[in-house]
PDB file of C-alpha atoms and ligand atoms in Angstrom:
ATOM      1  CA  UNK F   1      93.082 173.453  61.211  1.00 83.00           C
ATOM      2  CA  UNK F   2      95.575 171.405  58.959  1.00 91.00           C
ATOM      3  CA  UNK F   3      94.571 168.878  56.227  1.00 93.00           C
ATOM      4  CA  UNK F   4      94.148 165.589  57.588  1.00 94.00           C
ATOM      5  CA  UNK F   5      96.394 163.455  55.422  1.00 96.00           C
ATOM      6  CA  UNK F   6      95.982 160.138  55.785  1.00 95.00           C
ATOM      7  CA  UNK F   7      99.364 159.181  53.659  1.00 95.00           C
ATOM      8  CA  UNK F   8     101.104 158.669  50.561  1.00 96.00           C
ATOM      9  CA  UNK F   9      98.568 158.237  47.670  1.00 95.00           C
ATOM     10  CA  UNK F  10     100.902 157.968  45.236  1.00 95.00           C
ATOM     11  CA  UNK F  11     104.350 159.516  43.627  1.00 97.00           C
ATOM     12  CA  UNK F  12     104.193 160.182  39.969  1.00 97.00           C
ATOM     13  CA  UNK F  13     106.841 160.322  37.587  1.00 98.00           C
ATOM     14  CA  UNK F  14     107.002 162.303  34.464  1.00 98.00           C
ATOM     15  CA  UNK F  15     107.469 160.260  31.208  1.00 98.00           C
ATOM     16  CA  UNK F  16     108.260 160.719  27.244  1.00 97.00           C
ATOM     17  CA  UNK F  17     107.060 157.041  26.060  1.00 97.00           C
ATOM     18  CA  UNK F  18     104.598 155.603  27.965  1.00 98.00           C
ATOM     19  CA  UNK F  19     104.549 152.211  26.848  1.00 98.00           C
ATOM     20  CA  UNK F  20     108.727 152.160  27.174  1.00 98.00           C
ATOM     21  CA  UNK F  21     108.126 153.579  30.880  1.00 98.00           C
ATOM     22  CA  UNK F  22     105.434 150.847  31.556  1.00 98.00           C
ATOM     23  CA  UNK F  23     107.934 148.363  30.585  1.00 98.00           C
ATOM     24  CA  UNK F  24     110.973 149.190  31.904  1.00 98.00           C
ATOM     25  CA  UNK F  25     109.409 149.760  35.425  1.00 98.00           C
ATOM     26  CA  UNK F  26     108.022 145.995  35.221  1.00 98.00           C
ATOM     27  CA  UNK F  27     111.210 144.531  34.516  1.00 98.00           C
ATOM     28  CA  UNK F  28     112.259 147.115  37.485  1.00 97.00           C
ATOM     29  CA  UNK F  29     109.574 144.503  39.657  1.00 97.00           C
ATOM     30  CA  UNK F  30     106.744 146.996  39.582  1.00 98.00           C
ATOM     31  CA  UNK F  31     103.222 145.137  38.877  1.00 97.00           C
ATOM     32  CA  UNK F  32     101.029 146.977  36.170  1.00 98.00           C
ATOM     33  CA  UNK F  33      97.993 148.397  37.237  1.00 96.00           C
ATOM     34  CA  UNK F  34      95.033 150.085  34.963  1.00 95.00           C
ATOM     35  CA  UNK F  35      95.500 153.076  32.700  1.00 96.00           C
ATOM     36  CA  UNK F  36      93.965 155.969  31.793  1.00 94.00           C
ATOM     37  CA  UNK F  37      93.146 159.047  30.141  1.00 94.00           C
ATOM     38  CA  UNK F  38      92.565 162.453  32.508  1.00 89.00           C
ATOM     39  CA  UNK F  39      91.406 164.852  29.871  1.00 89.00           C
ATOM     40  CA  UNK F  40      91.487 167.766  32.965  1.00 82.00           C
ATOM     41  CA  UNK F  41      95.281 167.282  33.447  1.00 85.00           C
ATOM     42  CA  UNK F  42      95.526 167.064  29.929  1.00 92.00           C
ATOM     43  CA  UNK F  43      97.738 163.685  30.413  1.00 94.00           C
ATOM     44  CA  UNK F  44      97.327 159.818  30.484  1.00 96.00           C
ATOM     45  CA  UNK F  45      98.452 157.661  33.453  1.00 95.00           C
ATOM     46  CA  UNK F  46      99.973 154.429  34.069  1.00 97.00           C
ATOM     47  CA  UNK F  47      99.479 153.149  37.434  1.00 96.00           C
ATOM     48  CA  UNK F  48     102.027 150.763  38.644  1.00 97.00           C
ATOM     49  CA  UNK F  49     102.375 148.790  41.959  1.00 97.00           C
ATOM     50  CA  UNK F  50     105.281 148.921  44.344  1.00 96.00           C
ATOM     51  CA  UNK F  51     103.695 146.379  46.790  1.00 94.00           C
ATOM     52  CA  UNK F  52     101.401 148.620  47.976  1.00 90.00           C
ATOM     53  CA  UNK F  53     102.488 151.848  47.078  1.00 93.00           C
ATOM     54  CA  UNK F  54     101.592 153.004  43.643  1.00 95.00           C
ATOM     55  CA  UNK F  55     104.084 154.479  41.502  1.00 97.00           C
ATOM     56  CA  UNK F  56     101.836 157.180  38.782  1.00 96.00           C
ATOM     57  CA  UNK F  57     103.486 156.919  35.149  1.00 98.00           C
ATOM     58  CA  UNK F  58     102.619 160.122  33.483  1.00 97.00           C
ATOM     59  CA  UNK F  59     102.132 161.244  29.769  1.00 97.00           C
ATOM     60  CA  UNK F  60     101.000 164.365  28.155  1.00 97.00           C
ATOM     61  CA  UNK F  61      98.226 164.064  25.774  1.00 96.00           C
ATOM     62  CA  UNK F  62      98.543 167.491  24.370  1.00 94.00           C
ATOM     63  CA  UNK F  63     100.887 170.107  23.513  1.00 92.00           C
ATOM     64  CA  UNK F  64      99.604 172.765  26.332  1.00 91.00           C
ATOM     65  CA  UNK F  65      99.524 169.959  29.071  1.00 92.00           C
ATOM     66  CA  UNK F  66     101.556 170.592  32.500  1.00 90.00           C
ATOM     67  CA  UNK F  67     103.141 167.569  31.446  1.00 95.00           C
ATOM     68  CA  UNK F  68     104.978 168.571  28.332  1.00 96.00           C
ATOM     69  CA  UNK F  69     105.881 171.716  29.716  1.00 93.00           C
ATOM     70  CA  UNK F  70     107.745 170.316  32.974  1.00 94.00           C
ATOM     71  CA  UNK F  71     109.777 167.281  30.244  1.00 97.00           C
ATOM     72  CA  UNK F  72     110.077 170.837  27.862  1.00 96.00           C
ATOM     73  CA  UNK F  73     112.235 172.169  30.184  1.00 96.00           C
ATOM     74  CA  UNK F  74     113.065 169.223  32.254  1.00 94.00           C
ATOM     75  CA  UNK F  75     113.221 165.832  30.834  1.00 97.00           C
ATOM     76  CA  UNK F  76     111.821 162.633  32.228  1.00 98.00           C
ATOM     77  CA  UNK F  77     111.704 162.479  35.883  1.00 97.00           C
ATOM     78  CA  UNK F  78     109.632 162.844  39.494  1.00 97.00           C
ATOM     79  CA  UNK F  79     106.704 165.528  39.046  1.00 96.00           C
ATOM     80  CA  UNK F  80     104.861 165.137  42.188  1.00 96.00           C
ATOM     81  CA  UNK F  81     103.935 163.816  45.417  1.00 97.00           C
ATOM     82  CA  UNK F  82     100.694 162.967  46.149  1.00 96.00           C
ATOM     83  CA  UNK F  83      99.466 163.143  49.570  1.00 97.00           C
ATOM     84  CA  UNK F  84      96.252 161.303  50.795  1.00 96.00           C
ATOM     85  CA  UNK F  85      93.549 163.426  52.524  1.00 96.00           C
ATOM     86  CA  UNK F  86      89.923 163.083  53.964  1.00 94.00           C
ATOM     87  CA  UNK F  87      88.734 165.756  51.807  1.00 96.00           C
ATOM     88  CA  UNK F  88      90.056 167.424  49.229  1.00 97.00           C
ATOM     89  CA  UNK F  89      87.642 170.792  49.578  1.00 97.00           C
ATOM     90  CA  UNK F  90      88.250 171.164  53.144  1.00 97.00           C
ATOM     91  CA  UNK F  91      92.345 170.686  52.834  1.00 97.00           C
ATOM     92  CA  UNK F  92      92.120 172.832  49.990  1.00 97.00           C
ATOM     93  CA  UNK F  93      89.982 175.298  51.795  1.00 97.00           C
ATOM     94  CA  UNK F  94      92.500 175.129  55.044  1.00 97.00           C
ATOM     95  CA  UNK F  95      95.963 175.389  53.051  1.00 97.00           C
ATOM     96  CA  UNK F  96      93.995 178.586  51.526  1.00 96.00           C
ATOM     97  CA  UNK F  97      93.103 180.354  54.562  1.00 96.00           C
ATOM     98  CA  UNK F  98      96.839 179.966  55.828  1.00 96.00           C
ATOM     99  CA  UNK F  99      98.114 181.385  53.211  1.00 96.00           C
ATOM    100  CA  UNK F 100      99.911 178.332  51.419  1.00 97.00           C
ATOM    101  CA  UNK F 101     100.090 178.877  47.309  1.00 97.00           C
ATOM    102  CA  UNK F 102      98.177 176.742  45.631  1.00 97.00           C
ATOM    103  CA  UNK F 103      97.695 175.930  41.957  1.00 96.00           C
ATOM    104  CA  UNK F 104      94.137 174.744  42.502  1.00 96.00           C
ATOM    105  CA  UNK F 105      92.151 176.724  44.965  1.00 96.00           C
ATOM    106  CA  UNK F 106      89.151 174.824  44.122  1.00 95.00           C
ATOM    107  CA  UNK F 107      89.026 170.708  43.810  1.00 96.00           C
ATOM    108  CA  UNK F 108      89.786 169.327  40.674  1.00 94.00           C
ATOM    109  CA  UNK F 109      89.018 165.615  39.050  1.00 90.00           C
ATOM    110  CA  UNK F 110      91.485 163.560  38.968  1.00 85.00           C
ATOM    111  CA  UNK F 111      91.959 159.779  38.094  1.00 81.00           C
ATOM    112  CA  UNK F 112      89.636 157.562  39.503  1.00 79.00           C
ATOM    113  CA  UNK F 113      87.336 159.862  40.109  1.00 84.00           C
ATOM    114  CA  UNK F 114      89.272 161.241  42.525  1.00 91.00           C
ATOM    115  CA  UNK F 115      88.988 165.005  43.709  1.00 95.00           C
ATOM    116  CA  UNK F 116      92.515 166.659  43.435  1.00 95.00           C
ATOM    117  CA  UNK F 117      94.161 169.739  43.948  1.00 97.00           C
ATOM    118  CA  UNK F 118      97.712 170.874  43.365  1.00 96.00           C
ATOM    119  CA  UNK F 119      99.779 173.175  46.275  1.00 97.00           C
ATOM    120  CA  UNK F 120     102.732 174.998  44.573  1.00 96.00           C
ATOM    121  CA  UNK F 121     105.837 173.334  44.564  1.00 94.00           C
ATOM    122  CA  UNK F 122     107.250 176.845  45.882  1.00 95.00           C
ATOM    123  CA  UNK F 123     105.179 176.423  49.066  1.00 95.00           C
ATOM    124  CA  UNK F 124     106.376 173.024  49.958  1.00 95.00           C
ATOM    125  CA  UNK F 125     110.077 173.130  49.085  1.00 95.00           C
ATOM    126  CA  UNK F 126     110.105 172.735  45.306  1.00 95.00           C
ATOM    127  CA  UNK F 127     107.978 169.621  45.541  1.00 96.00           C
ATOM    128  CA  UNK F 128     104.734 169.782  43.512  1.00 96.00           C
ATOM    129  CA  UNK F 129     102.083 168.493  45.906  1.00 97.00           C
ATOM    130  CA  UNK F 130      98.733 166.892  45.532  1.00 96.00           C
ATOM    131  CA  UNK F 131      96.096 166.340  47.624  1.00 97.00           C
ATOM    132  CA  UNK F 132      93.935 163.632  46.616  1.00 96.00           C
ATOM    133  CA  UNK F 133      90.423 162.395  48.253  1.00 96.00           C
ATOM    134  CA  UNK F 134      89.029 158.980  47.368  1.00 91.00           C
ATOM    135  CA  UNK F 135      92.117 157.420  46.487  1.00 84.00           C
ATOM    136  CA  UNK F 136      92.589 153.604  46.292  1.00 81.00           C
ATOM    137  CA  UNK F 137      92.886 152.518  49.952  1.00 76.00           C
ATOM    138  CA  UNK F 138      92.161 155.690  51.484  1.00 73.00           C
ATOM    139  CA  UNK F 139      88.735 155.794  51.543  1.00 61.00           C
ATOM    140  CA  UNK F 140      87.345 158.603  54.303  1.00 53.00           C
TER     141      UNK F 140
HETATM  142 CO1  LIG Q   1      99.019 162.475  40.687  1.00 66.96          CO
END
């Protein structure tokens, strides 16, 4: 069996000032949604509105954060996609059994209270992927 996605969740962008980002994007036409720290991910998100589709500002809150790593080497720029699913244990589980690399084999918490998992970007042509269960709007 595959992971039932049931769409995009959101895309996230990597960012160095998250105040500046929050800004520019609204005078870009993006509404501002809530913030928040994710101590897990070691980062804080912005969560911005594209009509419906939400656009995830993210900021690293400490030195040894994913985040600051990836603008390290990288700079500012897209980080992931995040892909909605059903259930984030059972995709995970799935993607696991068919041999798809994964950075989390087991479900992690995201924002939200939403159970995530990353799939490694080298699995799904360079694109860091995340699965995400109870998302906004995609309730299973
Ligand atoms: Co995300």
């Amino acid at each position: 069996p595959m992971p039932n996605v049931l769409g995009v969740d959101h895309i996230a962008i990597a960012v160095k000032d998250l105040d500046a980002a929050t800004q520019l994007w609204k005078e870009m036409g993006l509404r501002v949604g809530s913030r928040e720290v994710v101590e897990d991910q070691g980062v804080e998100v912005q969560m911005m509105y594209a009509g419906a589709t939400r656009i995830e500002l993210v900021f690293p809150i400490r030195e040894d954060s994913p985040i600051q790593v990836f603008l390290d080497k990288r700079g500012a720029g897209l980080h992931h996609l995040a892909l909605a699913v059903d259930d984030c244990a059972a995709a995970t589980k799935e993607l696991v059994e068919a041999d798809v690399r994964m950075i989390n084999t087991e479900p992690k918490t995201g924002a939200h209270h939403t159970r995530i998992a990353f799939v490694h970007p080298k699995a799904t042509s360079g694109v860091l992927t995340e699965l995400v269960e109870g998302g906004e709007g995609f309730e299973a």
